mmCIF file of C-alpha atoms in Angstrom:
data_model
loop_
_atom_site.group_PDB
_atom_site.id
_atom_site.type_symbol
_atom_site.label_atom_id
_atom_site.label_comp_id
_atom_site.label_asym_id
_atom_site.label_seq_id
_atom_site.Cartn_x
_atom_site.Cartn_y
_atom_site.Cartn_z
ATOM 1 C CA MET A 1 2.602 -2.465 51.148
ATOM 2 C CA LEU A 2 3.959 -3.461 54.551
ATOM 3 C CA ARG A 3 6.739 -5.968 54.086
ATOM 4 C CA ARG A 4 6.893 -9.004 56.352
ATOM 5 C CA GLY A 5 9.820 -11.370 56.648
ATOM 6 C CA ARG A 6 10.808 -14.244 58.888
ATOM 7 C CA PHE A 7 13.552 -16.471 60.182
ATOM 8 C CA ALA A 8 12.426 -20.050 60.727
ATOM 9 C CA PRO A 9 15.040 -22.340 62.326
ATOM 10 C CA THR A 10 14.644 -26.032 63.093
ATOM 11 C CA PRO A 11 15.509 -26.824 66.742
ATOM 12 C CA SER A 12 17.405 -30.024 66.019
ATOM 13 C CA GLY A 13 20.816 -28.551 66.829
ATOM 14 C CA GLN A 14 22.516 -25.339 67.829
ATOM 15 C CA LEU A 15 22.635 -22.299 65.546
ATOM 16 C CA HIS A 16 26.035 -21.876 63.875
ATOM 17 C CA ILE A 17 27.615 -18.920 62.084
ATOM 18 C CA GLY A 18 26.031 -19.952 58.781
ATOM 19 C CA ASN A 19 22.595 -19.752 60.390
ATOM 20 C CA ALA A 20 23.566 -16.403 61.883
ATOM 21 C CA PHE A 21 24.426 -15.140 58.400
ATOM 22 C CA THR A 22 20.964 -16.062 57.104
ATOM 23 C CA ALA A 23 19.173 -14.720 60.174
ATOM 24 C CA LEU A 24 21.017 -11.409 60.082
ATOM 25 C CA CYS A 25 20.462 -10.927 56.344
ATOM 26 C CA SER A 26 16.732 -11.614 56.575
ATOM 27 C CA TRP A 27 16.415 -9.335 59.617
ATOM 28 C CA LEU A 28 18.345 -6.494 57.955
ATOM 29 C CA GLN A 29 16.270 -6.736 54.778
ATOM 30 C CA ILE A 30 13.032 -6.202 56.692
ATOM 31 C CA ARG A 31 14.341 -3.658 59.189
ATOM 32 C CA GLN A 32 15.761 -1.547 56.360
ATOM 33 C CA ALA A 33 12.343 -1.660 54.642
ATOM 34 C CA GLY A 34 10.544 -0.635 57.850
ATOM 35 C CA GLY A 35 8.620 -3.916 57.866
ATOM 36 C CA GLN A 36 7.683 -6.570 60.401
ATOM 37 C CA PHE A 37 9.961 -9.471 61.266
ATOM 38 C CA LEU A 38 8.755 -12.836 62.582
ATOM 39 C CA LEU A 39 10.424 -15.762 64.286
ATOM 40 C CA ARG A 40 8.871 -19.161 63.600
ATOM 41 C CA ILE A 41 10.093 -22.449 65.062
ATOM 42 C CA GLU A 42 9.962 -25.214 62.447
ATOM 43 C CA ASP A 43 9.592 -28.177 64.778
ATOM 44 C CA ILE A 44 7.299 -30.258 62.571
ATOM 45 C CA ASP A 45 9.730 -33.176 62.974
ATOM 46 C CA LYS A 46 8.911 -33.896 66.602
ATOM 47 C CA LEU A 47 11.413 -36.736 66.945
ATOM 48 C CA ARG A 48 14.377 -34.525 66.037
ATOM 49 C CA SER A 49 13.231 -31.227 67.551
ATOM 50 C CA ARG A 50 14.028 -30.201 71.119
ATOM 51 C CA PRO A 51 12.117 -27.457 73.009
ATOM 52 C CA ALA A 52 15.277 -26.586 74.948
ATOM 53 C CA LEU A 53 17.096 -25.892 71.678
ATOM 54 C CA ALA A 54 14.261 -23.623 70.529
ATOM 55 C CA GLU A 55 14.721 -21.580 73.711
ATOM 56 C CA GLN A 56 18.474 -21.521 73.224
ATOM 57 C CA MET A 57 18.075 -20.315 69.634
ATOM 58 C CA GLN A 58 16.011 -17.370 70.793
ATOM 59 C CA GLU A 59 18.665 -16.428 73.345
ATOM 60 C CA ASP A 60 21.395 -16.717 70.697
ATOM 61 C CA LEU A 61 19.511 -14.479 68.250
ATOM 62 C CA GLN A 62 18.893 -11.870 70.943
ATOM 63 C CA TRP A 63 22.597 -11.999 71.843
ATOM 64 C CA LEU A 64 23.393 -11.255 68.199
ATOM 65 C CA GLY A 65 21.200 -8.176 68.409
ATOM 66 C CA LEU A 66 18.142 -9.386 66.524
ATOM 67 C CA ASP A 67 14.567 -8.813 67.626
ATOM 68 C CA TRP A 68 11.203 -9.833 66.195
ATOM 69 C CA ASP A 69 7.717 -8.381 66.180
ATOM 70 C CA GLU A 70 5.899 -11.720 66.378
ATOM 71 C CA GLY A 71 6.973 -15.136 67.530
ATOM 72 C CA PRO A 72 7.207 -17.601 70.412
ATOM 73 C CA GLY A 73 6.811 -15.931 73.771
ATOM 74 C CA ILE A 74 5.614 -12.686 72.164
ATOM 75 C CA GLY A 75 2.646 -14.034 70.252
ATOM 76 C CA GLY A 76 0.901 -12.143 67.480
ATOM 77 C CA PRO A 77 -2.162 -12.263 65.236
ATOM 78 C CA PHE A 78 -0.940 -15.239 63.184
ATOM 79 C CA GLY A 79 0.137 -17.623 65.934
ATOM 80 C CA PRO A 80 0.952 -20.128 67.106
ATOM 81 C CA TYR A 81 4.523 -19.663 65.902
ATOM 82 C CA GLU A 82 5.610 -23.273 66.353
ATOM 83 C CA GLN A 83 4.846 -25.671 63.506
ATOM 84 C CA SER A 84 4.090 -28.519 65.891
ATOM 85 C CA ARG A 85 1.002 -26.557 66.970
ATOM 86 C CA ARG A 86 -0.221 -25.771 63.448
ATOM 87 C CA GLU A 87 -1.040 -29.234 62.113
ATOM 88 C CA LEU A 88 -4.762 -28.512 61.670
ATOM 89 C CA LEU A 89 -3.809 -25.901 59.063
ATOM 90 C CA TYR A 90 -1.702 -28.428 57.174
ATOM 91 C CA ASP A 91 -4.522 -30.967 57.292
ATOM 92 C CA LYS A 92 -6.943 -28.422 55.856
ATOM 93 C CA ALA A 93 -4.561 -27.584 52.996
ATOM 94 C CA LEU A 94 -3.993 -31.265 52.318
ATOM 95 C CA GLU A 95 -7.736 -31.922 52.128
ATOM 96 C CA ARG A 96 -8.045 -29.244 49.468
ATOM 97 C CA LEU A 97 -5.225 -30.792 47.436
ATOM 98 C CA LYS A 98 -6.861 -34.205 47.731
ATOM 99 C CA ALA A 99 -10.272 -32.853 46.693
ATOM 100 C CA ASP A 100 -8.715 -31.288 43.608
ATOM 101 C CA GLY A 101 -7.047 -34.576 42.628
ATOM 102 C CA LEU A 102 -3.553 -33.188 43.145
ATOM 103 C CA THR A 103 -2.233 -35.921 45.438
ATOM 104 C CA TYR A 104 -1.850 -39.680 45.239
ATOM 105 C CA PRO A 105 -0.648 -42.421 47.598
ATOM 106 C CA CYS A 106 2.915 -43.645 47.142
ATOM 107 C CA TYR A 107 3.965 -47.102 48.297
ATOM 108 C CA CYS A 108 7.634 -46.927 47.300
ATOM 109 C CA SER A 109 10.092 -48.183 49.883
ATOM 110 C CA ARG A 110 13.443 -46.599 50.680
ATOM 111 C CA ALA A 111 15.066 -49.295 48.561
ATOM 112 C CA ASP A 112 12.858 -48.325 45.617
ATOM 113 C CA LEU A 113 13.803 -44.701 46.009
ATOM 114 C CA ALA A 114 17.494 -45.520 46.443
ATOM 115 C CA ARG A 115 17.487 -47.058 42.984
ATOM 116 C CA ILE A 116 16.427 -43.696 41.591
ATOM 117 C CA ALA A 117 19.658 -42.133 42.842
ATOM 118 C CA SER A 118 21.455 -42.954 39.585
ATOM 119 C CA ALA A 119 19.043 -40.742 37.635
ATOM 120 C CA PRO A 120 20.702 -37.770 35.910
ATOM 121 C CA HIS A 121 18.325 -35.141 37.261
ATOM 122 C CA GLY A 122 17.206 -34.124 40.719
ATOM 123 C CA LEU A 123 17.045 -31.324 43.243
ATOM 124 C CA SER A 124 19.716 -31.007 45.884
ATOM 125 C CA SER A 125 17.254 -30.130 48.627
ATOM 126 C CA GLU A 126 14.842 -32.981 47.887
ATOM 127 C CA GLY A 127 16.968 -35.755 46.410
ATOM 128 C CA GLU A 128 16.516 -37.198 42.948
ATOM 129 C CA ALA A 129 13.346 -36.451 40.991
ATOM 130 C CA TYR A 130 10.652 -39.034 41.638
ATOM 131 C CA PRO A 131 9.793 -40.826 38.363
ATOM 132 C CA GLY A 132 6.102 -41.340 39.165
ATOM 133 C CA LEU A 133 6.196 -45.058 39.932
ATOM 134 C CA CYS A 134 2.902 -44.871 41.879
ATOM 135 C CA ARG A 135 1.279 -42.024 39.955
ATOM 136 C CA HIS A 136 -0.752 -44.176 37.557
ATOM 137 C CA LEU A 137 -1.594 -47.214 39.692
ATOM 138 C CA THR A 138 -5.088 -48.599 39.305
ATOM 139 C CA ASP A 139 -7.433 -48.751 42.293
ATOM 140 C CA GLU A 140 -6.896 -52.507 42.440
ATOM 141 C CA GLU A 141 -3.106 -52.105 42.481
ATOM 142 C CA ARG A 142 -3.362 -49.524 45.244
ATOM 143 C CA ARG A 143 -5.546 -51.755 47.399
ATOM 144 C CA ALA A 144 -3.074 -54.601 47.010
ATOM 145 C CA LYS A 145 -0.104 -52.411 47.970
ATOM 146 C CA GLU A 146 -1.928 -50.790 50.874
ATOM 147 C CA ALA A 147 -2.532 -54.216 52.374
ATOM 148 C CA VAL A 148 1.200 -54.531 53.016
ATOM 149 C CA LYS A 149 2.433 -50.926 53.350
ATOM 150 C CA THR A 150 1.107 -47.618 54.652
ATOM 151 C CA PRO A 151 1.562 -45.071 51.850
ATOM 152 C CA SER A 152 2.974 -41.582 51.896
ATOM 153 C CA LEU A 153 1.121 -38.892 49.972
ATOM 154 C CA ARG A 154 2.688 -37.174 46.959
ATOM 155 C CA PHE A 155 1.779 -33.915 45.246
ATOM 156 C CA ARG A 156 1.337 -34.013 41.472
ATOM 157 C CA MET A 157 3.687 -31.442 39.998
ATOM 158 C CA PRO A 158 2.514 -29.674 36.845
ATOM 159 C CA ASP A 159 3.990 -30.821 33.544
ATOM 160 C CA ASP A 160 5.038 -27.323 32.437
ATOM 161 C CA PRO A 161 8.325 -25.677 33.482
ATOM 162 C CA ILE A 162 8.224 -23.313 36.459
ATOM 163 C CA SER A 163 10.016 -19.963 36.285
ATOM 164 C CA PHE A 164 10.447 -17.246 38.878
ATOM 165 C CA VAL A 165 12.640 -14.207 39.464
ATOM 166 C CA ASP A 166 14.862 -14.592 42.491
ATOM 167 C CA GLY A 167 15.694 -11.324 44.248
ATOM 168 C CA ILE A 168 19.421 -12.104 44.136
ATOM 169 C CA THR A 169 20.120 -14.740 41.478
ATOM 170 C CA GLY A 170 17.629 -13.472 38.873
ATOM 171 C CA THR A 171 15.415 -15.568 36.617
ATOM 172 C CA GLN A 172 15.320 -19.272 37.443
ATOM 173 C CA THR A 173 13.608 -21.955 35.334
ATOM 174 C CA TYR A 174 13.058 -25.582 36.314
ATOM 175 C CA GLY A 175 11.841 -28.150 33.821
ATOM 176 C CA ALA A 176 9.292 -30.774 34.787
ATOM 177 C CA GLU A 177 11.896 -33.526 34.364
ATOM 178 C CA THR A 178 13.997 -32.079 37.221
ATOM 179 C CA LEU A 179 11.160 -31.562 39.662
ATOM 180 C CA GLY A 180 9.158 -34.754 40.096
ATOM 181 C CA ASP A 181 6.215 -35.335 42.397
ATOM 182 C CA PHE A 182 7.151 -34.838 46.037
ATOM 183 C CA VAL A 183 5.887 -36.055 49.396
ATOM 184 C CA VAL A 184 3.511 -33.759 51.280
ATOM 185 C CA LYS A 185 2.767 -36.233 54.078
ATOM 186 C CA ARG A 186 5.002 -39.109 55.089
ATOM 187 C CA ALA A 187 3.836 -42.644 55.761
ATOM 188 C CA ASP A 188 4.379 -42.047 59.482
ATOM 189 C CA GLY A 189 1.949 -39.105 59.388
ATOM 190 C CA MET A 190 4.470 -36.265 59.455
ATOM 191 C CA PHE A 191 3.744 -33.342 57.145
ATOM 192 C CA SER A 192 6.526 -32.344 54.773
ATOM 193 C CA TYR A 193 8.626 -29.218 55.002
ATOM 194 C CA GLN A 194 7.387 -28.070 51.600
ATOM 195 C CA LEU A 195 3.723 -28.145 52.605
ATOM 196 C CA ALA A 196 4.201 -26.723 56.103
ATOM 197 C CA VAL A 197 6.397 -23.803 55.039
ATOM 198 C CA THR A 198 4.054 -22.868 52.189
ATOM 199 C CA VAL A 199 0.972 -22.927 54.404
ATOM 200 C CA ASP A 200 2.723 -21.008 57.187
ATOM 201 C CA ASP A 201 4.262 -18.281 55.035
ATOM 202 C CA SER A 202 0.913 -17.727 53.349
ATOM 203 C CA ALA A 203 -1.119 -17.742 56.578
ATOM 204 C CA MET A 204 1.343 -15.375 58.273
ATOM 205 C CA GLY A 205 1.300 -12.874 55.421
ATOM 206 C CA ILE A 206 4.995 -13.226 54.626
ATOM 207 C CA THR A 207 5.916 -11.009 51.667
ATOM 208 C CA ASP A 208 9.673 -11.671 51.559
ATOM 209 C CA VAL A 209 11.520 -14.955 52.063
ATOM 210 C CA LEU A 210 15.293 -14.577 52.282
ATOM 211 C CA ARG A 211 17.085 -17.875 52.900
ATOM 212 C CA GLY A 212 20.127 -19.931 51.945
ATOM 213 C CA SER A 213 20.932 -20.990 48.389
ATOM 214 C CA ASP A 214 20.563 -24.643 49.406
ATOM 215 C CA LEU A 215 16.802 -24.019 49.294
ATOM 216 C CA LEU A 216 16.761 -22.330 45.894
ATOM 217 C CA ASP A 217 15.460 -25.448 44.173
ATOM 218 C CA SER A 218 12.729 -25.913 46.770
ATOM 219 C CA THR A 219 11.143 -22.737 45.428
ATOM 220 C CA PRO A 220 9.496 -24.198 42.269
ATOM 221 C CA ARG A 221 7.836 -26.871 44.381
ATOM 222 C CA GLN A 222 6.542 -24.316 46.845
ATOM 223 C CA LEU A 223 5.332 -22.109 43.995
ATOM 224 C CA ALA A 224 3.385 -25.083 42.631
ATOM 225 C CA LEU A 225 1.755 -25.494 46.040
ATOM 226 C CA TYR A 226 0.912 -21.788 46.226
ATOM 227 C CA GLY A 227 -0.808 -22.088 42.864
ATOM 228 C CA ALA A 228 -2.678 -25.259 43.804
ATOM 229 C CA LEU A 229 -3.916 -23.684 47.039
ATOM 230 C CA GLY A 230 -4.896 -20.430 45.333
ATOM 231 C CA ARG A 231 -2.518 -18.317 47.404
ATOM 232 C CA LYS A 232 -0.152 -15.489 46.509
ATOM 233 C CA PRO A 233 3.527 -16.396 46.889
ATOM 234 C CA PRO A 234 6.104 -14.147 48.558
ATOM 235 C CA ARG A 235 9.196 -12.742 46.887
ATOM 236 C CA PHE A 236 12.108 -15.166 47.192
ATOM 237 C CA SER A 237 15.787 -14.281 47.596
ATOM 238 C CA HIS A 238 18.546 -16.826 48.160
ATOM 239 C CA ILE A 239 21.867 -15.889 49.700
ATOM 240 C CA PRO A 240 25.176 -17.805 49.598
ATOM 241 C CA LEU A 241 26.107 -20.408 52.168
ATOM 242 C CA LEU A 242 29.124 -19.865 54.384
ATOM 243 C CA VAL A 243 31.795 -22.541 54.028
ATOM 244 C CA ASP A 244 35.174 -23.142 55.607
ATOM 245 C CA ALA A 245 38.505 -22.743 53.831
ATOM 246 C CA ASP A 246 38.134 -26.253 52.347
ATOM 247 C CA GLY A 247 34.686 -25.518 50.952
ATOM 248 C CA ASN A 248 32.766 -27.499 53.587
ATOM 249 C CA ARG A 249 29.452 -26.097 54.802
ATOM 250 C CA PHE A 250 29.192 -25.172 58.453
ATOM 251 C CA SER A 251 26.736 -27.455 60.197
ATOM 252 C CA LYS A 252 25.034 -28.021 63.530
ATOM 253 C CA ARG A 253 27.450 -30.891 64.142
ATOM 254 C CA ASP A 254 30.364 -28.449 64.454
ATOM 255 C CA LYS A 255 29.492 -27.150 67.896
ATOM 256 C CA SER A 256 32.721 -25.166 68.236
ATOM 257 C CA LEU A 257 31.282 -22.526 65.901
ATOM 258 C CA SER A 258 27.805 -22.492 67.362
ATOM 259 C CA LEU A 259 26.520 -19.204 68.693
ATOM 260 C CA THR A 260 26.168 -20.799 72.116
ATOM 261 C CA ALA A 261 29.841 -21.807 72.103
ATOM 262 C CA LEU A 262 30.958 -18.375 70.930
ATOM 263 C CA ARG A 263 28.932 -16.764 73.709
ATOM 264 C CA ALA A 264 30.519 -19.109 76.251
ATOM 265 C CA GLU A 265 33.982 -18.134 74.979
ATOM 266 C CA GLY A 266 33.164 -14.506 75.632
ATOM 267 C CA VAL A 267 33.058 -13.500 71.961
ATOM 268 C CA ALA A 268 31.364 -10.125 71.554
ATOM 269 C CA PRO A 269 28.300 -10.228 69.279
ATOM 270 C CA GLU A 270 29.624 -7.174 67.460
ATOM 271 C CA ARG A 271 32.526 -9.264 66.203
ATOM 272 C CA LEU A 272 30.208 -11.827 64.622
ATOM 273 C CA SER A 273 27.975 -9.214 62.997
ATOM 274 C CA GLY A 274 31.115 -7.379 61.880
ATOM 275 C CA LEU A 275 32.517 -10.542 60.287
ATOM 276 C CA ILE A 276 29.199 -11.171 58.515
ATOM 277 C CA GLY A 277 29.100 -7.558 57.343
ATOM 278 C CA TYR A 278 32.582 -7.893 55.881
ATOM 279 C CA LEU A 279 31.825 -11.209 54.163
ATOM 280 C CA ALA A 280 28.626 -9.772 52.660
ATOM 281 C CA GLY A 281 30.382 -6.665 51.333
ATOM 282 C CA TRP A 282 28.744 -4.160 53.666
ATOM 283 C CA LEU A 283 32.029 -3.326 55.391
ATOM 284 C CA ASP A 284 35.414 -2.569 53.797
ATOM 285 C CA HIS A 285 37.411 -4.228 56.562
ATOM 286 C CA LEU A 286 36.925 -6.426 59.589
ATOM 287 C CA GLU A 287 35.662 -4.406 62.520
ATOM 288 C CA PRO A 288 33.248 -4.993 65.398
ATOM 289 C CA VAL A 289 29.864 -3.526 64.418
ATOM 290 C CA PRO A 290 26.519 -4.035 66.178
ATOM 291 C CA ALA A 291 23.743 -5.565 64.083
ATOM 292 C CA GLN A 292 21.632 -2.391 64.357
ATOM 293 C CA ALA A 293 24.393 -0.350 62.697
ATOM 294 C CA LEU A 294 24.288 -2.573 59.607
ATOM 295 C CA ILE A 295 20.665 -1.723 58.764
ATOM 296 C CA PRO A 296 21.483 1.246 56.468
ATOM 297 C CA ARG A 297 24.413 -0.627 54.912
ATOM 298 C CA PHE A 298 22.499 -3.761 53.885
ATOM 299 C CA HIS A 299 22.485 -4.657 50.178
ATOM 300 C CA THR A 300 22.691 -7.838 48.121
ATOM 301 C CA LYS A 301 25.038 -6.632 45.347
ATOM 302 C CA ARG A 302 27.801 -9.074 46.308
ATOM 303 C CA LEU A 303 25.586 -11.997 47.274
ATOM 304 C CA ASN A 304 24.933 -13.418 43.800
ATOM 305 C CA LYS A 305 26.956 -16.585 44.388
ATOM 306 C CA ARG A 306 26.392 -19.990 45.944
ATOM 307 C CA LEU A 307 29.199 -20.036 48.522
ATOM 308 C CA ILE A 308 31.221 -17.593 50.631
ATOM 309 C CA PRO A 309 34.441 -19.019 52.126
ATOM 310 C CA VAL A 310 35.444 -18.048 55.652
ATOM 311 C CA SER A 311 39.201 -18.252 56.197
ATOM 312 C CA GLY A 312 40.956 -19.506 59.280
ATOM 313 C CA GLU A 313 42.380 -16.018 59.761
ATOM 314 C CA GLN A 314 38.883 -14.529 59.770
ATOM 315 C CA LEU A 315 37.703 -17.078 62.319
ATOM 316 C CA ARG A 316 40.696 -16.244 64.519
ATOM 317 C CA TRP A 317 39.758 -12.558 64.279
ATOM 318 C CA LEU A 318 36.219 -13.457 65.336
ATOM 319 C CA ARG A 319 37.524 -15.128 68.467
ATOM 320 C CA SER A 320 40.121 -12.501 69.334
ATOM 321 C CA ARG A 321 39.481 -9.919 72.029
#
């Protein structure tokens, strides 16, 4: 079977070295397998997304040495490759969920949801588990609430636990009490990440999703959507997040370690791919190595952890010439 993978950034900020780690790992996985690699721009949040940043991201990835077989500018049989142009697909999926009785309107305000924050369970990527406040409202109660507030739409999670085998972290099981029903369409009309990514990965024939460990607990929700839509899920693998010496995640707010900033400083791309190769355990010592040269060395044996610290000394090496 031809393997197909993807990297799907959100153009709300510049790519940083943590994003580069994920992009390079997902690219190496597919290139080593002789598969097809896609770039998809996840700009479903139109207020936060910037077309100029999407262009910049593509330039940064090409600078790093990555290429893709399908994506913006190249096209392909499963386009368009920008989520903002794929909303009809999300609407169609949502209509199926509605017809099967798997969604319900939710009228909870932010204040209502904030009060849930003291609950003992919840998913880091989605916030605390929703306790179903609007799940069993009567038609009369819904009409009364809708008169004063536009509802969001929530997906009814199954009551049984969800288990899956992650390609790196092994068997994962999530109980129903930790999952909770989640929003698939916001009150302002925006489709949720969970729905959009599930529909897109399925429609684009993605067989392998390799992404950061911060999205590990999104997987049971996406698997529930795959099941509800009658679609085959991909294989999931979750790699560690890069953090600084104090354990803080790199973010788009730290522009000094963005790929654009490193390029402007004159940093060679081989130094960044070499640093990533060393951190991932593909190289025995720090050395400049082009991304292409890492294809035969890629493995995930040392990636079964949640975080990988990057020392100040390693960052200084990255910036040295």
